[in-house]
């Protein structure tokens, strides 16, 4: 089980719980473009579902829904699953920055540090998906070094484009907390 505090040297990390729903909703409501591609719009019920959602065959021990805090401000959320779909892989189900913090390099720095921590934990790659057509999401993940696998999966929101990145060859020059 990873020590989530190792995922960032800059931000305080907290496992998000039911009492954090209003903070999560505040961050999510600032990102309407994401929910244009991944409906429904965020509400208490959708956040509660996200806190517990698991792929088949996984348990809550494998799931981490965490917040990244700068001072007392929630600046990013991440939901990831250990050893999915394979033992050596982390699956990021959600990563979202506070809109006010977007475009400052903080999101890509968080991802680079997380990749480094996961590599130390013995994971070889990270997998995720973005919704086809969401160019902002695609461009962010490409900037972080993820590449499309050529696999697309249809789900209730549309077509998810699968991306992966090996946890090696990390460009630490991208870690910029300006």
PDB file of C-alpha atoms in Angstrom, residues 11 37 75 96 120 127 162 165 178:
ATOM      1  CA  UNK A  11       1.576  19.753  -1.247  1.00  0.00           C
ATOM      2  CA  UNK A  37     -17.505  15.473 -21.736  1.00  0.00           C
ATOM      3  CA  UNK A  75      -5.879  22.705  -5.409  1.00  0.00           C
ATOM      4  CA  UNK A  96      -8.602  17.671 -11.715  1.00  0.00           C
ATOM      5  CA  UNK A 120       9.691   3.687  -6.208  1.00  0.00           C
ATOM      6  CA  UNK A 127      -2.931   4.101 -17.434  1.00  0.00           C
ATOM      7  CA  UNK A 162      -6.834   4.970 -23.312  1.00  0.00           C
ATOM      8  CA  UNK A 165       3.034   6.176 -19.567  1.00  0.00           C
ATOM      9  CA  UNK A 178       6.113  28.572 -10.219  1.00  0.00           C
TER      10      UNK A 178
END
